[in-house]
């Protein structure tokens, strides 16, 4: 009996100690506002960057489990200029904006298109990349424009701009839109014949078709697809971090490192 009570007390004490430590740890993450000198020099703050690393060539995981890609190199270079430390954490697209909002991530880089709707809940850096939607279909299917896939089963990544664009053509709640948790999954389903078309960001579609399908598929563009710009996201109102990121972006453009990173991933310097 008493053993149980003691153990319970101990558990409670351990729990409150844990809570206190957690609070203390959280406190450390906020920029110092107190005027009293800290007892010891605080460890350098590491900014946690969320990325949905199933998006080659922008972000993926290599054999060693490291997150790599164009976006990653851009953020590393920006962080370097901004004098901040970053750590990349693979974060599923479905929960990525929430993870930022909740404070689990400080930054997001994930080929995220800057949209007015997203701007309401997060802040974006200056654009760092231009993209467009692109249709992928089997080579022998007569598709020349977006309208031509109107009656087809179309795969998209859930909650992306591709999803939005197809939603406009098919109607958001159309049963012909198949939503996948990642773009590669949608493209695999296209290969398997489960969907007849996929609409996704051009860079990822082109890369996937070139590396996976042995030439059985083609891409189709459409003049109605809007130009999209990728931005790095920070929590709404995090103006200090955003200013550093924007300055870093300016710096890597000015000193040619952006062009080098671009060429390393896309073969030539941006036009
Ligand atoms: N650019 C598109 C969007 O913002 C798709 C981005 C998906 N990114 C990713 N890493 N899965 O909606």
Short mmCIF file of C-alpha atoms and ligand atoms in Angstrom, two decimals:
data_model
loop_
_atom_site.label_atom_id
_atom_site.label_comp_id
_atom_site.label_asym_id
_atom_site.label_seq_id
_atom_site.Cartn_x
_atom_site.Cartn_y
_atom_site.Cartn_z
CA UNK A 1 0.00 0.00 0.00
CA UNK A 2 2.48 2.59 1.22
CA UNK A 3 4.90 1.45 -1.47
CA UNK A 4 2.31 2.41 -4.05
CA UNK A 5 1.78 5.80 -2.43
CA UNK A 6 5.49 6.48 -2.38
CA UNK A 7 5.87 5.42 -5.94
CA UNK A 8 2.96 7.62 -6.89
CA UNK A 9 4.50 10.56 -5.06
CA UNK A 10 7.75 9.90 -6.78
CA UNK A 11 6.02 9.72 -10.13
CA UNK A 12 4.28 13.03 -9.42
CA UNK A 13 7.51 14.67 -8.37
CA UNK A 14 9.27 13.34 -11.45
CA UNK A 15 6.42 14.60 -13.58
CA UNK A 16 6.53 18.12 -12.19
CA UNK A 17 10.32 18.16 -12.47
CA UNK A 18 9.93 17.11 -16.08
CA UNK A 19 7.33 19.83 -16.65
CA UNK A 20 9.63 22.42 -15.09
CA UNK A 21 12.53 21.31 -17.27
CA UNK A 22 10.34 21.31 -20.36
CA UNK A 23 9.14 24.81 -19.55
CA UNK A 24 12.70 25.93 -18.97
CA UNK A 25 13.76 24.39 -22.27
CA UNK A 26 10.90 26.10 -24.09
CA UNK A 27 11.80 29.37 -22.42
CA UNK A 28 15.29 29.14 -23.82
CA UNK A 29 13.96 29.03 -27.35
CA UNK A 30 12.48 32.48 -27.11
CA UNK A 31 14.72 35.44 -27.81
CA UNK A 32 16.12 36.76 -24.53
CA UNK A 33 13.98 39.60 -23.22
CA UNK A 34 15.20 39.73 -19.63
CA UNK A 35 17.80 42.28 -18.69
CA UNK A 36 19.48 40.16 -16.04
CA UNK A 37 22.60 38.35 -17.21
CA UNK A 38 22.11 34.62 -17.74
CA UNK A 39 23.94 32.33 -15.31
CA UNK A 40 25.77 30.59 -18.15
CA UNK A 41 26.17 31.45 -21.81
CA UNK A 42 23.10 30.00 -23.53
CA UNK A 43 23.74 27.39 -26.21
CA UNK A 44 23.44 28.81 -29.73
CA UNK A 45 19.87 28.65 -30.83
CA UNK A 46 19.17 26.07 -33.51
CA UNK A 47 16.28 26.87 -35.81
CA UNK A 48 14.23 23.83 -36.73
CA UNK A 49 13.33 23.69 -40.42
CA UNK A 50 10.42 21.49 -41.46
CA UNK A 51 10.43 19.96 -44.92
CA UNK A 52 8.39 17.23 -46.62
CA UNK A 53 11.41 15.33 -47.93
CA UNK A 54 9.60 13.38 -50.65
CA UNK A 55 10.01 15.99 -53.31
CA UNK A 56 13.12 15.43 -55.39
CA UNK A 57 14.98 17.53 -56.50
CA UNK A 58 13.81 20.09 -53.92
CA UNK A 59 13.95 17.91 -50.83
CA UNK A 60 14.51 14.22 -50.29
CA UNK A 61 16.29 11.86 -47.94
CA UNK A 62 19.50 10.19 -49.08
CA UNK A 63 20.66 6.66 -48.16
CA UNK A 64 22.15 8.01 -44.96
CA UNK A 65 18.83 9.51 -43.97
CA UNK A 66 20.08 13.07 -44.47
CA UNK A 67 17.73 15.62 -45.93
CA UNK A 68 19.16 16.95 -49.19
CA UNK A 69 18.08 18.98 -52.22
CA UNK A 70 17.87 22.40 -53.80
CA UNK A 71 15.69 23.88 -51.04
CA UNK A 72 18.02 22.48 -48.39
CA UNK A 73 21.11 23.99 -50.01
CA UNK A 74 19.33 27.35 -50.37
CA UNK A 75 18.36 27.42 -46.69
CA UNK A 76 21.81 26.27 -45.58
CA UNK A 77 23.41 29.07 -47.59
CA UNK A 78 20.90 31.61 -46.31
CA UNK A 79 21.44 30.48 -42.72
CA UNK A 80 25.16 30.79 -43.21
CA UNK A 81 24.80 34.39 -44.35
CA UNK A 82 22.29 35.16 -41.62
CA UNK A 83 24.59 33.69 -38.99
CA UNK A 84 21.98 31.26 -37.70
CA UNK A 85 22.13 27.52 -37.12
CA UNK A 86 19.51 25.31 -38.74
CA UNK A 87 18.46 21.70 -38.44
CA UNK A 88 16.17 19.99 -40.99
CA UNK A 89 13.38 17.74 -39.84
CA UNK A 90 11.39 15.62 -42.26
CA UNK A 91 7.78 16.68 -41.76
CA UNK A 92 4.79 15.24 -43.63
CA UNK A 93 3.09 17.81 -45.86
CA UNK A 94 -0.28 17.14 -44.25
CA UNK A 95 0.77 18.57 -40.90
CA UNK A 96 3.51 20.91 -41.98
CA UNK A 97 1.73 24.26 -41.60
CA UNK A 98 0.34 23.22 -38.26
CA UNK A 99 3.81 22.22 -37.04
CA UNK A 100 5.00 25.75 -37.84
CA UNK A 101 2.02 27.34 -36.17
CA UNK A 102 2.39 25.22 -33.03
CA UNK A 103 6.06 26.14 -32.68
CA UNK A 104 7.40 22.66 -33.44
CA UNK A 105 9.18 24.12 -36.48
CA UNK A 106 10.63 27.62 -36.83
CA UNK A 107 10.90 27.64 -40.59
CA UNK A 108 9.45 25.67 -43.46
CA UNK A 109 11.13 25.04 -46.77
CA UNK A 110 9.19 22.62 -48.89
CA UNK A 111 8.71 24.01 -52.38
CA UNK A 112 5.85 25.94 -50.78
CA UNK A 113 3.98 28.18 -53.16
CA UNK A 114 3.23 31.60 -51.73
CA UNK A 115 -0.55 32.04 -51.88
CA UNK A 116 -2.87 34.70 -50.47
CA UNK A 117 -4.70 32.07 -48.49
CA UNK A 118 -1.51 30.78 -46.84
CA UNK A 119 -0.36 34.33 -46.17
CA UNK A 120 -3.22 34.66 -43.73
CA UNK A 121 -1.73 32.09 -41.40
CA UNK A 122 2.04 32.39 -41.97
CA UNK A 123 4.60 34.82 -43.31
CA UNK A 124 6.72 34.17 -46.38
CA UNK A 125 10.18 35.24 -47.45
CA UNK A 126 10.80 36.79 -50.82
CA UNK A 127 10.30 34.25 -53.60
CA UNK A 128 13.32 32.03 -54.21
CA UNK A 129 12.05 29.87 -57.08
CA UNK A 130 9.49 30.02 -59.87
CA UNK A 131 7.27 27.07 -60.72
CA UNK A 132 4.12 26.04 -62.58
CA UNK A 133 1.77 23.10 -62.56
CA UNK A 134 2.42 20.40 -65.12
CA UNK A 135 0.24 17.51 -66.28
CA UNK A 136 1.70 14.02 -66.58
CA UNK A 137 -0.13 11.44 -68.69
CA UNK A 138 0.68 8.21 -70.51
CA UNK A 139 2.35 9.03 -73.80
CA UNK A 140 -0.43 7.53 -75.97
CA UNK A 141 -3.27 9.41 -74.28
CA UNK A 142 -4.56 12.32 -76.39
CA UNK A 143 -4.12 15.21 -73.98
CA UNK A 144 -2.96 18.57 -75.32
CA UNK A 145 -4.43 20.93 -72.75
CA UNK A 146 -5.79 21.02 -69.20
CA UNK A 147 -9.43 20.82 -70.36
CA UNK A 148 -8.67 17.40 -71.89
CA UNK A 149 -8.30 15.76 -68.48
CA UNK A 150 -11.64 17.08 -67.25
CA UNK A 151 -13.31 13.67 -67.24
CA UNK A 152 -10.23 11.73 -66.16
CA UNK A 153 -9.24 10.36 -62.79
CA UNK A 154 -6.50 12.74 -61.69
CA UNK A 155 -3.94 12.25 -58.92
CA UNK A 156 -2.69 15.19 -56.84
CA UNK A 157 -0.86 15.68 -53.56
CA UNK A 158 -3.46 16.57 -50.96
CA UNK A 159 -3.59 20.27 -50.10
CA UNK A 160 -1.16 21.46 -52.74
CA UNK A 161 -1.61 24.05 -55.44
CA UNK A 162 -2.01 21.12 -57.86
CA UNK A 163 -4.97 19.95 -55.80
CA UNK A 164 -6.41 23.45 -55.98
CA UNK A 165 -5.98 23.79 -59.75
CA UNK A 166 -7.60 20.41 -60.44
CA UNK A 167 -10.36 21.27 -57.96
CA UNK A 168 -11.29 24.21 -60.17
CA UNK A 169 -11.59 22.03 -63.26
CA UNK A 170 -13.28 19.00 -61.71
CA UNK A 171 -15.10 20.65 -58.80
CA UNK A 172 -13.44 20.35 -55.37
CA UNK A 173 -15.51 17.41 -54.24
CA UNK A 174 -15.37 15.45 -57.49
CA UNK A 175 -14.78 11.74 -57.01
CA UNK A 176 -12.35 11.89 -59.93
CA UNK A 177 -9.75 13.71 -57.85
CA UNK A 178 -7.51 11.21 -56.07
CA UNK A 179 -5.58 12.86 -53.28
CA UNK A 180 -2.28 11.37 -52.14
CA UNK A 181 -0.14 12.23 -49.16
CA UNK A 182 2.92 12.72 -51.35
CA UNK A 183 3.53 13.61 -54.98
CA UNK A 184 5.66 10.49 -55.69
CA UNK A 185 2.74 8.35 -54.49
CA UNK A 186 0.45 10.07 -57.00
CA UNK A 187 2.99 9.51 -59.76
CA UNK A 188 3.44 5.86 -58.82
CA UNK A 189 -0.31 5.45 -59.08
CA UNK A 190 -0.15 6.98 -62.56
CA UNK A 191 2.47 4.41 -63.54
CA UNK A 192 0.31 1.65 -62.05
CA UNK A 193 -2.72 2.86 -64.00
CA UNK A 194 -4.81 3.77 -60.96
CA UNK A 195 -5.10 7.37 -62.14
CA UNK A 196 -4.98 8.65 -65.71
CA UNK A 197 -3.19 11.93 -65.05
CA UNK A 198 -1.25 13.71 -62.34
CA UNK A 199 -1.03 17.47 -61.85
CA UNK A 200 1.89 18.67 -59.75
CA UNK A 201 4.80 21.12 -59.67
CA UNK A 202 6.79 21.02 -62.92
CA UNK A 203 10.22 20.44 -61.35
CA UNK A 204 9.11 17.34 -59.49
CA UNK A 205 7.08 15.88 -62.37
CA UNK A 206 9.93 16.32 -64.86
CA UNK A 207 12.45 14.79 -62.46
CA UNK A 208 10.23 11.84 -61.61
CA UNK A 209 9.37 10.97 -65.21
CA UNK A 210 13.01 11.23 -66.27
CA UNK A 211 14.18 8.91 -63.50
CA UNK A 212 11.44 6.38 -62.94
CA UNK A 213 9.16 5.57 -65.81
CA UNK A 214 11.34 4.56 -68.74
CA UNK A 215 9.78 7.08 -71.11
CA UNK A 216 6.19 5.89 -71.14
CA UNK A 217 4.79 9.22 -70.02
CA UNK A 218 4.68 12.79 -71.32
CA UNK A 219 4.07 16.18 -69.79
CA UNK A 220 1.52 18.74 -70.90
CA UNK A 221 1.55 22.37 -69.89
CA UNK A 222 -1.38 24.77 -70.01
CA UNK A 223 -1.41 28.53 -70.45
CA UNK A 224 -4.07 28.83 -67.75
CA UNK A 225 -1.73 27.58 -65.03
CA UNK A 226 -0.60 30.56 -62.96
CA UNK A 227 3.05 31.28 -62.28
CA UNK A 228 3.86 30.17 -58.74
CA UNK A 229 6.63 31.34 -56.43
CA UNK A 230 8.19 29.29 -53.68
CA UNK A 231 8.87 31.01 -50.38
CA UNK A 232 10.38 30.09 -47.04
CA UNK A 233 7.71 30.27 -44.34
CA UNK A 234 8.00 31.56 -40.78
CA UNK A 235 5.38 31.87 -38.07
CA UNK A 236 3.06 34.79 -38.57
CA UNK A 237 4.57 37.90 -37.05
CA UNK A 238 8.09 36.48 -36.70
CA UNK A 239 9.46 39.60 -38.38
CA UNK A 240 12.94 39.36 -36.93
CA UNK A 241 13.63 35.90 -38.34
CA UNK A 242 11.95 36.80 -41.62
CA UNK A 243 14.18 39.85 -42.05
CA UNK A 244 17.27 37.70 -41.51
CA UNK A 245 16.08 35.15 -44.05
CA UNK A 246 15.31 37.83 -46.63
CA UNK A 247 18.68 39.45 -46.11
CA UNK A 248 20.32 36.03 -46.49
CA UNK A 249 18.42 35.47 -49.75
CA UNK A 250 19.61 38.85 -51.05
CA UNK A 251 23.16 37.96 -50.07
CA UNK A 252 23.23 34.58 -51.82
CA UNK A 253 21.79 36.12 -54.96
CA UNK A 254 24.33 38.94 -54.89
CA UNK A 255 27.42 36.80 -54.40
CA UNK A 256 26.52 34.15 -56.99
CA UNK A 257 25.96 31.29 -54.55
CA UNK A 258 22.27 31.05 -55.46
CA UNK A 259 23.21 30.53 -59.12
CA UNK A 260 25.73 27.86 -58.15
CA UNK A 261 23.17 25.98 -56.09
CA UNK A 262 20.66 26.28 -58.92
CA UNK A 263 23.15 24.97 -61.48
CA UNK A 264 24.12 22.08 -59.20
CA UNK A 265 20.51 20.86 -59.08
CA UNK A 266 19.05 21.92 -62.40
CA UNK A 267 22.10 21.75 -64.66
CA UNK A 268 22.29 25.38 -65.69
CA UNK A 269 22.03 28.82 -64.18
CA UNK A 270 18.52 30.32 -63.93
CA UNK A 271 17.43 32.50 -66.84
N1 LIG B 1 4.21 23.97 -54.54
C1 LIG B 1 3.11 23.16 -54.14
C2 LIG B 1 2.35 23.83 -53.03
O1 LIG B 1 2.85 24.68 -52.37
C3 LIG B 1 3.51 21.77 -53.71
C4 LIG B 1 4.55 21.71 -52.66
C5 LIG B 1 4.70 20.32 -52.07
N2 LIG B 1 5.96 20.23 -51.41
C6 LIG B 1 6.46 19.13 -50.85
N3 LIG B 1 7.66 19.12 -50.37
N4 LIG B 1 5.73 18.07 -50.80
O2 LIG B 1 1.24 23.51 -52.79
#
